[in-house]
Structure formats: structure tokens, C-alpha cells
Coordinates of N, CA and C in Angstrom, one line a residue:
Chain A
G1 N 45.3 55.9 -63.9 CA 46.3 56.5 -64.8 C 47.7 56.3 -64.3
E2 N 48.6 56.7 -65.1 CA 50.0 56.4 -64.8 C 50.5 57.5 -63.8
S3 N 51.3 57.1 -62.8 CA 51.7 58.1 -61.8 C 52.9 57.6 -61.1
V4 N 53.6 58.6 -60.5 CA 54.7 58.2 -59.6 C 54.2 58.7 -58.2
G5 N 54.3 57.8 -57.2 CA 53.8 58.2 -55.9 C 54.9 57.8 -54.8
L6 N 54.6 58.3 -53.7 CA 55.4 58.1 -52.5 C 54.7 57.4 -51.4
H7 N 55.3 56.5 -50.6 CA 54.5 55.9 -49.6 C 54.3 56.8 -48.3
L8 N 55.4 57.5 -48.0 CA 55.3 58.4 -46.8 C 55.4 59.8 -47.1
P9 N 54.4 60.6 -46.8 CA 54.4 62.0 -47.0 C 55.4 62.8 -46.2
T10 N 55.6 62.3 -44.9 CA 56.6 63.0 -44.0 C 57.4 61.9 -43.4
L11 N 58.7 62.3 -43.1 CA 59.6 61.4 -42.4 C 60.5 62.2 -41.5
S12 N 60.5 61.8 -40.2 CA 61.4 62.5 -39.2 C 62.4 61.5 -38.8
V13 N 63.6 61.9 -38.7 CA 64.8 61.1 -38.4 C 65.7 61.9 -37.4
Q14 N 66.4 61.1 -36.6 CA 67.3 61.8 -35.7 C 68.6 62.0 -36.4
E15 N 69.2 63.2 -36.1 CA 70.5 63.5 -36.7 C 71.5 62.4 -36.5
G16 N 72.2 62.0 -37.5 CA 73.1 60.9 -37.5 C 72.6 59.5 -37.9
D17 N 71.3 59.4 -37.9 CA 70.7 58.2 -38.3 C 70.6 58.1 -39.9
N18 N 70.3 56.9 -40.4 CA 70.1 56.8 -41.8 C 68.6 57.0 -42.1
S19 N 68.4 57.6 -43.4 CA 67.0 57.9 -43.8 C 66.8 57.0 -45.0
I20 N 65.5 56.6 -45.1 CA 65.1 55.8 -46.3 C 63.8 56.5 -46.8
I21 N 63.8 57.0 -48.0 CA 62.6 57.5 -48.6 C 62.2 56.6 -49.8
N22 N 60.9 56.3 -49.8 CA 60.4 55.3 -50.8 C 59.6 56.0 -51.9
C23 N 59.5 55.3 -53.0 CA 58.7 55.8 -54.2 C 58.3 54.6 -55.0
A24 N 57.0 54.7 -55.4 CA 56.4 53.7 -56.3 C 56.1 54.3 -57.6
Y25 N 56.4 53.5 -58.6 CA 56.0 54.0 -60.0 C 55.1 53.0 -60.6
S26 N 54.3 53.4 -61.5 CA 53.3 52.5 -62.1 C 53.6 52.1 -63.5
N27 N 54.5 52.8 -64.2 CA 54.8 52.5 -65.6 C 56.0 51.6 -65.7
S28 N 55.8 50.4 -66.1 CA 56.9 49.4 -66.1 C 57.9 49.7 -67.3
A29 N 57.5 50.6 -68.2 CA 58.3 51.0 -69.3 C 59.3 52.1 -69.0
S30 N 59.2 52.7 -67.8 CA 60.1 53.8 -67.4 C 61.5 53.3 -67.3
D31 N 62.4 54.0 -67.8 CA 63.8 53.5 -67.9 C 64.8 54.4 -67.3
Y32 N 64.4 55.5 -66.7 CA 65.4 56.4 -66.1 C 64.7 57.1 -65.0
F33 N 65.4 57.2 -63.8 CA 64.8 57.8 -62.6 C 65.7 58.7 -62.0
I34 N 65.2 59.8 -61.4 CA 66.1 60.8 -60.7 C 65.4 61.1 -59.4
W35 N 66.2 61.3 -58.4 CA 65.8 61.8 -57.1 C 66.2 63.3 -57.0
Y36 N 65.3 64.1 -56.6 CA 65.5 65.5 -56.4 C 65.3 66.0 -55.0
K37 N 66.0 67.0 -54.5 CA 65.9 67.6 -53.2 C 65.4 69.0 -53.4
Q38 N 64.3 69.4 -52.8 CA 63.9 70.8 -52.9 C 63.8 71.5 -51.5
E39 N 64.6 72.5 -51.3 CA 64.5 73.3 -50.1 C 63.5 74.4 -50.3
S40 N 63.0 75.0 -49.2 CA 62.1 76.0 -49.2 C 62.6 77.2 -50.0
G41 N 61.7 77.6 -51.0 CA 62.1 78.8 -51.8 C 63.0 78.5 -52.9
K42 N 63.4 77.3 -53.1 CA 64.3 77.0 -54.2 C 63.7 76.0 -55.2
G43 N 64.4 75.8 -56.3 CA 64.0 74.8 -57.2 C 64.5 73.4 -56.9
P44 N 64.0 72.4 -57.5 CA 64.6 71.0 -57.2 C 66.0 70.9 -57.6
Q45 N 66.8 70.3 -56.7 CA 68.2 70.1 -56.9 C 68.5 68.5 -57.2
F46 N 69.2 68.3 -58.3 CA 69.5 66.9 -58.6 C 70.3 66.2 -57.5
I47 N 70.0 65.0 -57.1 CA 70.7 64.3 -56.1 C 71.4 63.1 -56.8
I48 N 70.7 62.2 -57.4 CA 71.2 61.0 -58.0 C 70.3 60.5 -59.0
D49 N 70.8 59.7 -59.9 CA 69.9 59.1 -60.9 C 70.3 57.7 -61.1
I50 N 69.4 56.9 -61.8 CA 69.7 55.5 -62.0 C 68.9 55.1 -63.2
R51 N 69.5 54.2 -64.0 CA 68.9 53.7 -65.2 C 68.3 52.4 -65.0
S52 N 67.3 52.0 -65.8 CA 66.6 50.7 -65.5 C 67.4 49.5 -65.6
N53 N 68.6 49.6 -66.2 CA 69.5 48.4 -66.3 C 70.4 48.2 -65.1
M54 N 70.1 49.0 -64.1 CA 70.9 49.0 -62.8 C 70.0 48.7 -61.7
D55 N 70.4 48.1 -60.6 CA 69.7 47.9 -59.4 C 70.0 48.8 -58.2
K56 N 71.3 49.4 -58.3 CA 71.8 50.2 -57.3 C 72.8 51.2 -57.7
R57 N 72.8 52.3 -57.1 CA 73.8 53.3 -57.5 C 74.1 54.1 -56.3
Q58 N 75.4 54.4 -56.1 CA 75.8 55.1 -54.9 C 76.4 56.4 -55.2
G59 N 76.2 57.4 -54.4 CA 76.8 58.7 -54.5 C 77.5 59.0 -53.1
Q60 N 77.7 60.3 -52.9 CA 78.2 60.7 -51.6 C 77.1 60.7 -50.6
R61 N 77.2 59.8 -49.7 CA 76.2 59.6 -48.6 C 74.8 59.2 -49.0
V62 N 74.6 59.1 -50.3 CA 73.3 58.7 -50.8 C 73.4 57.4 -51.7
T63 N 72.3 56.6 -51.7 CA 72.3 55.4 -52.5 C 70.8 55.3 -53.0
V64 N 70.7 54.9 -54.2 CA 69.4 54.8 -54.8 C 69.3 53.3 -55.1
L65 N 68.1 52.7 -54.8 CA 67.9 51.3 -55.2 C 66.7 51.2 -56.0
L66 N 66.8 50.3 -57.0 CA 65.6 50.2 -58.0 C 65.2 48.7 -58.0
N67 N 64.0 48.5 -57.7 CA 63.4 47.1 -57.8 C 62.4 47.1 -58.9
K68 N 62.7 46.7 -60.1 CA 61.8 46.7 -61.2 C 60.7 45.7 -61.0
T69 N 60.9 44.6 -60.3 CA 59.9 43.6 -60.2 C 58.7 44.2 -59.5
V70 N 58.8 45.0 -58.5 CA 57.7 45.6 -57.8 C 57.5 47.1 -58.1
K71 N 58.3 47.6 -59.1 CA 58.3 49.0 -59.4 C 58.4 49.9 -58.3
H72 N 59.6 49.8 -57.6 CA 59.8 50.5 -56.4 C 61.2 51.1 -56.4
L73 N 61.3 52.4 -56.0 CA 62.5 53.1 -56.0 C 62.7 53.6 -54.5
S74 N 64.0 53.6 -54.0 CA 64.2 54.1 -52.8 C 65.5 55.0 -52.7
L75 N 65.5 56.0 -51.8 CA 66.7 56.8 -51.6 C 67.2 56.6 -50.2
Q76 N 68.4 56.2 -50.0 CA 68.9 56.1 -48.7 C 70.0 57.2 -48.5
I77 N 69.8 57.8 -47.4 CA 70.7 58.9 -47.0 C 71.4 58.5 -45.7
A78 N 72.8 58.3 -45.8 CA 73.5 57.9 -44.6 C 73.9 59.0 -43.7
A79 N 73.9 58.8 -42.4 CA 74.3 59.8 -41.4 C 73.5 61.2 -41.7
T80 N 72.2 61.1 -41.6 CA 71.4 62.3 -42.0 C 71.8 63.5 -41.2
Q81 N 71.9 64.6 -41.8 CA 72.4 65.9 -41.3 C 71.2 66.9 -41.3
P82 N 71.3 68.0 -40.5 CA 70.3 69.0 -40.5 C 70.1 69.6 -41.9
G83 N 71.1 69.7 -42.7 CA 71.1 70.3 -44.0 C 70.3 69.4 -45.0
D84 N 70.0 68.2 -44.6 CA 69.3 67.2 -45.4 C 67.8 67.5 -45.3
S85 N 67.4 68.3 -44.4 CA 65.9 68.6 -44.3 C 65.4 69.3 -45.5
A86 N 64.4 68.7 -46.2 CA 63.9 69.3 -47.4 C 62.7 68.3 -47.8
V87 N 62.2 68.6 -49.0 CA 61.2 67.7 -49.6 C 62.0 67.0 -50.7
Y88 N 61.8 65.7 -50.8 CA 62.4 64.9 -51.7 C 61.4 64.3 -52.8
F89 N 61.7 64.4 -54.0 CA 60.9 64.0 -55.1 C 61.6 62.8 -55.9
C90 N 60.9 61.9 -56.3 CA 61.4 60.9 -57.3 C 60.7 61.3 -58.6
A91 N 61.3 61.1 -59.7 CA 60.8 61.4 -61.0 C 61.2 60.3 -62.0
E92 N 60.2 59.9 -62.9 CA 60.5 58.9 -63.8 C 60.4 59.4 -65.2
N93 N 61.2 58.9 -66.1 CA 61.3 59.2 -67.5 C 61.1 58.0 -68.3
R94 N 60.2 58.1 -69.3 CA 59.8 56.9 -70.1 C 60.7 56.8 -71.3
P95 N 60.7 55.7 -72.0 CA 61.6 55.5 -73.2 C 61.3 56.6 -74.2
A96 N 62.3 57.2 -74.6 CA 62.2 58.3 -75.6 C 61.3 59.4 -75.1
G97 N 61.1 59.5 -73.8 CA 60.2 60.5 -73.3 C 60.9 61.8 -73.3
Q98 N 60.1 62.9 -73.3 CA 60.7 64.2 -73.4 C 60.4 64.9 -72.0
N99 N 59.7 64.3 -71.1 CA 59.5 64.9 -69.8 C 59.5 63.9 -68.7
F100 N 59.6 64.4 -67.5 CA 59.6 63.6 -66.3 C 58.2 63.7 -65.6
V101 N 57.8 62.6 -65.0 CA 56.6 62.6 -64.1 C 57.1 62.5 -62.6
F102 N 56.7 63.5 -61.9 CA 57.1 63.6 -60.5 C 56.1 63.1 -59.6
G103 N 56.6 62.5 -58.5 CA 55.7 62.2 -57.4 C 55.4 63.4 -56.6
P104 N 54.5 63.2 -55.5 CA 54.0 64.3 -54.7 C 55.1 64.8 -53.7
G105 N 56.1 64.0 -53.4 CA 57.1 64.4 -52.5 C 57.0 63.9 -51.1
T106 N 58.2 63.7 -50.4 CA 58.3 63.4 -49.1 C 59.1 64.4 -48.3
R107 N 58.5 65.0 -47.2 CA 59.2 65.9 -46.4 C 60.1 65.2 -45.4
L108 N 61.3 65.5 -45.5 CA 62.3 64.9 -44.5 C 62.6 66.0 -43.4
S109 N 62.4 65.6 -42.1 CA 62.8 66.5 -41.0 C 63.8 65.8 -40.2
V110 N 64.9 66.5 -40.0 CA 66.0 66.0 -39.2 C 66.0 66.6 -37.8
L111 N 65.8 65.7 -36.8 CA 65.7 66.2 -35.4 C 67.1 66.2 -34.7
P112 N 67.3 67.3 -34.0 CA 68.6 67.4 -33.3 C 68.9 66.4 -32.2
Chain B
D1 N 80.3 79.2 -63.9 CA 79.3 78.7 -64.8 C 77.9 78.9 -64.2
A2 N 77.1 79.8 -64.9 CA 75.8 80.1 -64.4 C 74.8 78.9 -64.6
G3 N 74.0 78.7 -63.6 CA 73.0 77.7 -63.7 C 71.8 78.2 -64.4
V4 N 70.7 77.6 -64.2 CA 69.4 78.1 -64.9 C 68.9 79.3 -64.1
T5 N 68.7 80.4 -64.8 CA 68.2 81.6 -64.2 C 66.8 81.9 -64.6
Q6 N 66.0 82.4 -63.7 CA 64.6 82.7 -64.0 C 64.3 84.1 -63.5
S7 N 63.4 84.8 -64.2 CA 62.9 86.1 -63.7 C 61.5 86.3 -64.2
P8 N 60.8 87.1 -63.4 CA 61.1 87.6 -62.0 C 61.1 86.4 -61.0
T9 N 61.4 86.7 -59.7 CA 61.3 85.7 -58.7 C 60.0 85.6 -58.1
H10 N 59.3 86.8 -58.1 CA 57.9 86.8 -57.6 C 57.1 87.7 -58.5
L11 N 55.8 87.4 -58.6 CA 54.9 88.2 -59.4 C 53.5 88.1 -58.9
I12 N 52.8 89.3 -58.8 CA 51.4 89.3 -58.4 C 50.6 89.8 -59.5
K13 N 49.6 89.1 -60.0 CA 48.7 89.5 -61.0 C 47.2 89.4 -60.5
T14 N 46.3 89.9 -61.3 CA 44.9 89.8 -61.0 C 44.3 88.9 -62.1
R15 N 43.1 88.3 -61.8 CA 42.4 87.5 -62.7 C 42.2 88.2 -64.1
G16 N 42.4 87.4 -65.2 CA 42.1 87.9 -66.5 C 43.4 88.5 -67.1
Q17 N 44.4 88.9 -66.3 CA 45.7 89.5 -66.8 C 46.5 88.4 -67.5
Q18 N 47.5 88.9 -68.2 CA 48.4 88.0 -68.9 C 49.8 88.2 -68.2
V19 N 50.6 87.1 -68.3 CA 51.9 87.2 -67.6 C 53.0 86.5 -68.5
T20 N 54.2 87.0 -68.4 CA 55.3 86.4 -69.2 C 56.5 86.1 -68.2
L21 N 56.9 84.9 -68.2 CA 58.0 84.5 -67.4 C 59.2 84.2 -68.2
R22 N 60.4 84.4 -67.7 CA 61.6 84.2 -68.5 C 62.6 83.3 -67.9
C23 N 63.4 82.6 -68.8 CA 64.3 81.6 -68.3 C 65.6 81.6 -69.2
S24 N 66.7 81.5 -68.6 CA 68.0 81.3 -69.4 C 68.5 80.0 -69.0
P25 N 68.8 79.1 -69.8 CA 69.3 77.8 -69.6 C 70.7 77.8 -69.0
K26 N 71.1 76.7 -68.4 CA 72.4 76.4 -68.0 C 73.4 76.4 -69.2
S27 N 74.6 77.0 -69.1 CA 75.5 77.0 -70.2 C 75.7 75.6 -70.8
G28 N 75.6 75.6 -72.1 CA 75.8 74.3 -72.8 C 74.6 73.5 -73.0
H29 N 73.5 74.0 -72.5 CA 72.2 73.3 -72.6 C 71.4 74.0 -73.7
D30 N 70.6 73.3 -74.5 CA 69.8 73.8 -75.6 C 68.4 73.5 -75.5
T31 N 68.0 72.7 -74.5 CA 66.6 72.3 -74.3 C 66.0 72.9 -73.0
V32 N 64.8 73.4 -73.1 CA 64.2 74.1 -71.9 C 62.8 73.5 -71.7
S33 N 62.6 73.1 -70.5 CA 61.2 72.6 -70.1 C 60.6 73.5 -69.0
W34 N 59.3 73.6 -69.0 CA 58.6 74.3 -68.1 C 57.8 73.4 -67.2
Y35 N 57.7 73.7 -65.9 CA 56.9 72.9 -65.0 C 56.1 73.9 -64.1
Q36 N 54.9 73.4 -63.7 CA 54.1 74.1 -62.7 C 54.1 73.3 -61.5
Q37 N 54.4 74.0 -60.3 CA 54.3 73.3 -59.0 C 53.4 74.0 -58.1
A38 N 52.3 73.4 -57.9 CA 51.3 73.9 -56.9 C 51.8 73.7 -55.5
L39 N 51.3 74.4 -54.5 CA 51.7 74.3 -53.2 C 51.6 72.9 -52.6
G40 N 52.6 72.3 -52.1 CA 52.5 70.9 -51.5 C 52.4 69.8 -52.5
Q41 N 52.7 70.1 -53.8 CA 52.7 69.0 -54.8 C 54.0 69.0 -55.6
G42 N 54.1 67.9 -56.4 CA 55.3 67.8 -57.2 C 55.1 68.6 -58.5
P43 N 56.2 68.9 -59.2 CA 56.1 69.7 -60.4 C 55.3 68.8 -61.5
Q44 N 54.6 69.6 -62.3 CA 53.8 69.0 -63.4 C 54.4 69.7 -64.7
F45 N 54.6 68.8 -65.7 CA 55.2 69.2 -67.0 C 54.2 70.0 -67.8
I46 N 54.7 71.2 -68.3 CA 53.8 72.1 -69.1 C 54.2 71.8 -70.6
F47 N 55.4 72.1 -70.9 CA 55.9 71.8 -72.3 C 57.4 72.0 -72.3
Q48 N 58.0 71.5 -73.4 CA 59.5 71.5 -73.6 C 59.8 72.2 -75.0
Y49 N 60.8 73.0 -75.0 CA 61.3 73.6 -76.3 C 62.7 73.1 -76.6
Y50 N 62.8 72.9 -78.0 CA 64.1 72.5 -78.5 C 64.2 73.0 -79.9
E51 N 65.3 73.6 -80.3 CA 65.5 74.2 -81.6 C 64.3 75.2 -81.9
E52 N 63.9 75.9 -80.9 CA 62.9 77.0 -81.1 C 61.5 76.5 -81.3
E53 N 61.3 75.2 -81.1 CA 60.0 74.6 -81.3 C 59.5 73.9 -80.1
E54 N 58.2 73.8 -79.9 CA 57.6 73.1 -78.9 C 57.7 71.6 -79.2
R55 N 58.3 70.8 -78.4 CA 58.6 69.4 -78.8 C 57.6 68.5 -78.2
Q56 N 57.2 68.8 -77.0 CA 56.1 68.0 -76.3 C 55.4 68.9 -75.4
R57 N 54.1 68.5 -75.1 CA 53.3 69.3 -74.2 C 52.5 68.5 -73.3
G58 N 52.4 69.0 -72.1 CA 51.6 68.3 -71.0 C 50.2 68.6 -71.2
N59 N 49.4 68.3 -70.1 CA 48.0 68.5 -70.1 C 47.6 69.9 -69.6
F60 N 48.0 70.9 -70.3 CA 47.7 72.3 -69.9 C 47.0 73.0 -71.1
P61 N 46.0 73.9 -70.8 CA 45.2 74.5 -71.9 C 46.1 75.5 -72.7
D62 N 45.4 75.9 -73.8 CA 46.1 76.8 -74.8 C 46.5 78.1 -74.2
R63 N 45.9 78.4 -73.1 CA 46.2 79.7 -72.4 C 47.7 79.8 -72.1
F64 N 48.3 78.6 -72.0 CA 49.8 78.5 -71.7 C 50.5 78.3 -73.0
S65 N 51.3 79.3 -73.3 CA 52.1 79.2 -74.6 C 53.6 79.6 -74.2
G66 N 54.4 79.3 -75.1 CA 55.9 79.5 -74.9 C 56.6 79.9 -76.1
H67 N 57.9 80.2 -75.9 CA 58.7 80.5 -77.0 C 60.2 80.2 -76.6
Q68 N 61.0 79.8 -77.6 CA 62.4 79.7 -77.4 C 63.1 80.5 -78.4
F69 N 64.1 81.2 -77.9 CA 64.9 82.2 -78.8 C 66.2 81.5 -79.3
P70 N 66.8 82.1 -80.3 CA 68.0 81.5 -80.9 C 69.2 81.3 -79.9
N71 N 69.2 82.0 -78.8 CA 70.2 81.9 -77.8 C 69.7 80.8 -76.7
Y72 N 68.7 80.1 -77.0 CA 68.1 79.0 -76.2 C 67.4 79.5 -75.0
S73 N 67.3 80.8 -74.7 CA 66.5 81.3 -73.6 C 65.0 81.0 -74.0
S74 N 64.1 81.1 -73.0 CA 62.7 80.8 -73.2 C 61.8 81.7 -72.4
E75 N 60.6 81.8 -72.9 CA 59.5 82.5 -72.2 C 58.3 81.6 -72.1
L76 N 57.6 81.8 -70.9 CA 56.3 81.1 -70.7 C 55.3 82.2 -70.6
N77 N 54.2 82.1 -71.4 CA 53.2 83.1 -71.4 C 51.9 82.4 -70.9
V78 N 51.2 83.1 -70.0 CA 49.9 82.6 -69.6 C 48.9 83.7 -69.8
N79 N 47.8 83.5 -70.5 CA 46.8 84.5 -70.8 C 45.6 84.2 -69.9
A80 N 44.8 85.3 -69.8 CA 43.4 85.1 -69.0 C 43.7 84.4 -67.7
L81 N 44.5 84.9 -66.9 CA 44.9 84.2 -65.6 C 43.7 83.9 -64.8
L82 N 43.8 82.7 -64.2 CA 42.8 82.2 -63.2 C 43.5 82.1 -61.8
L83 N 42.6 82.1 -60.8 CA 43.1 81.9 -59.5 C 44.0 80.7 -59.3
G84 N 43.5 79.7 -60.0 CA 44.2 78.3 -60.0 C 45.5 78.3 -60.6
D85 N 45.9 79.4 -61.3 CA 47.2 79.4 -62.0 C 48.3 79.9 -60.9
S86 N 47.9 80.2 -59.8 CA 48.8 80.6 -58.7 C 49.7 79.3 -58.4
A87 N 51.0 79.5 -58.5 CA 51.9 78.4 -58.4 C 53.4 78.8 -58.5
L88 N 54.3 77.9 -58.3 CA 55.7 78.1 -58.6 C 55.9 77.6 -60.0
Y89 N 56.4 78.4 -60.8 CA 56.7 78.0 -62.2 C 58.3 77.8 -62.4
L90 N 58.6 76.6 -62.7 CA 59.9 76.2 -62.8 C 60.4 75.9 -64.2
C91 N 61.6 76.4 -64.5 CA 62.3 76.2 -65.7 C 63.4 75.2 -65.5
A92 N 63.5 74.2 -66.4 CA 64.6 73.3 -66.3 C 65.3 73.2 -67.7
S93 N 66.6 73.1 -67.7 CA 67.3 72.8 -69.0 C 68.0 71.6 -69.0
S94 N 68.3 71.1 -70.1 CA 69.0 69.8 -70.3 C 69.9 69.9 -71.6
T95 N 70.7 68.9 -71.8 CA 71.6 68.7 -72.9 C 70.8 68.0 -74.0
P96 N 71.3 68.0 -75.2 CA 70.6 67.4 -76.3 C 70.1 66.0 -76.0
H97 N 69.0 65.6 -76.5 CA 68.3 64.3 -76.2 C 69.2 63.2 -76.7
R98 N 69.6 62.3 -75.7 CA 70.4 61.2 -76.0 C 69.8 60.0 -75.3
G99 N 69.3 59.1 -76.1 CA 68.8 57.8 -75.6 C 67.7 57.9 -74.5
G100 N 67.1 59.1 -74.4 CA 65.9 59.2 -73.5 C 66.4 59.6 -72.1
N101 N 67.6 59.7 -71.8 CA 68.1 60.1 -70.5 C 68.5 61.5 -70.5
E102 N 67.7 62.4 -70.0 CA 68.0 63.8 -70.0 C 68.0 64.2 -68.5
K103 N 69.1 64.6 -68.0 CA 69.2 65.1 -66.7 C 68.7 66.5 -66.6
L104 N 67.7 66.8 -65.8 CA 67.1 68.1 -65.8 C 67.8 68.9 -64.7
F105 N 68.1 70.2 -65.0 CA 68.7 71.1 -64.0 C 67.7 72.2 -63.9
F106 N 67.2 72.5 -62.7 CA 66.1 73.5 -62.5 C 66.7 74.8 -61.9
G107 N 65.9 75.9 -62.3 CA 66.1 77.2 -61.8 C 65.3 77.3 -60.5
S108 N 65.4 78.4 -59.8 CA 64.7 78.6 -58.5 C 63.2 78.9 -58.7
G109 N 62.8 79.2 -59.9 CA 61.4 79.4 -60.1 C 60.9 80.8 -60.0
T110 N 59.7 81.0 -60.5 CA 58.9 82.3 -60.4 C 57.7 82.0 -59.6
Q111 N 57.5 82.6 -58.5 CA 56.3 82.4 -57.7 C 55.2 83.4 -58.2
L112 N 54.2 82.8 -58.8 CA 53.1 83.7 -59.4 C 51.9 83.6 -58.4
S113 N 51.4 84.7 -58.0 CA 50.2 84.8 -57.2 C 49.1 85.5 -58.1
V114 N 47.9 84.9 -58.2 CA 46.9 85.5 -58.9 C 45.7 85.9 -58.0
L115 N 45.4 87.1 -57.9 CA 44.4 87.6 -56.9 C 43.1 87.9 -57.6

């Protein structure tokens, strides 16, 4: 079936290092993607989005890369901070779609 | 500017009971989506409401129903609760559908426990 998945369920990084969280999607028709951050006891928080006509998009300390050839999405976090510790989800939206398909999430732990 | 608000934050029910969860969308948003998030998993789409009608539905049984009011707020109802319905229920709002790109803004959710 169609799904959005993540390569690594957990990721531990040293404070100050860069983090890379990966996501694979299976529907080549998906045209819009969002990365969400979810802290314990809270709802998903929007981080950054990218459309299928783009390969890269940058925000504050975050960069999303989209490789449509291999259907792969990644989130890069520069100078990872303790406040970045959370579960990160990628979500895909299909053309004229009314809903998002979420992956299972990656837990990011920032070590002091 | 208030974000998406949900009530209650926590709820405990027993099997067979019925529950109603409530959501107020972010100011300026008219579309409300509901998601179920089981422990350790990503959110799963239940349904979406726009102009007081269900616009799309995910793979959930008819025990799950909803409603949207003229002020865009929404309710999620679950009948004949099962133990497996225990989850975090998330409400998300968005602006009118434009070209398929709808940025979802989520509330903090209602944690439902079915005993």
C-alpha cells in the first residue's frame, strides 16, 4: 500500500552538531510535503514545507531536501539544541488531496 | 491570535460508552480535520469538514462521526467505544483549499483512555 516511512526510528546527536532526519515516500504523485515536530504532550508543530517543484528549501536552522527521483525527503537541523529534542514526522499530500499521510516518526535526542 | 483549541485535554471512558470531542480552529481558518494518533505512531486521518460537510474520510468505521458548526468549530463523536480507540485525538485547521497545498495547524489534542 501507499505509505510514508522513516529510515531511522531514533536518532541521538551531540548538542551543537547537525542532525539529519530521513523520510521515504511511496506515492510519486505526491506534490507537497511538510515536516512536523511533536513534543511530549503537545500536538504536531509545523516546521517547514516544500512543494514538488522544488529540491531544497531553507528556514531558520532547518533545511528540507526533496529527491523526487528516489522519493526521499530529509530534514537537516543545524547546530542542534536541547530544545530540538522531540519526535519528527514527515507528511505527504497528494494532488488535490484533502488529507496528509504521516510517517511513523523519528525520535531525536540531543545529548549534552 | 488563538491557535487551534481542543477540549477536553484528557478523558477516561469505559467500553461501550460514547464520547464527544470539541475543536475550535485557528482564526481565519474554515476547514477542520481530525486525526487519531496511537501511542508511538504517526497521526492517521479520520475525516475533514468544510462548509459544514464531511469532505473526505479516512479508513475509520461509522462509529466515528463528526459535525462542523457555522462558526467553523467542530465535534468528533465516537460511539460504542472499544479499548483500541484509546489514543490522542488531534484536530487540525487550515485555510480554504488552494491548489492542493493546505498547511495544517494542529491543536494539542485530547487524550482518550478507554477502560
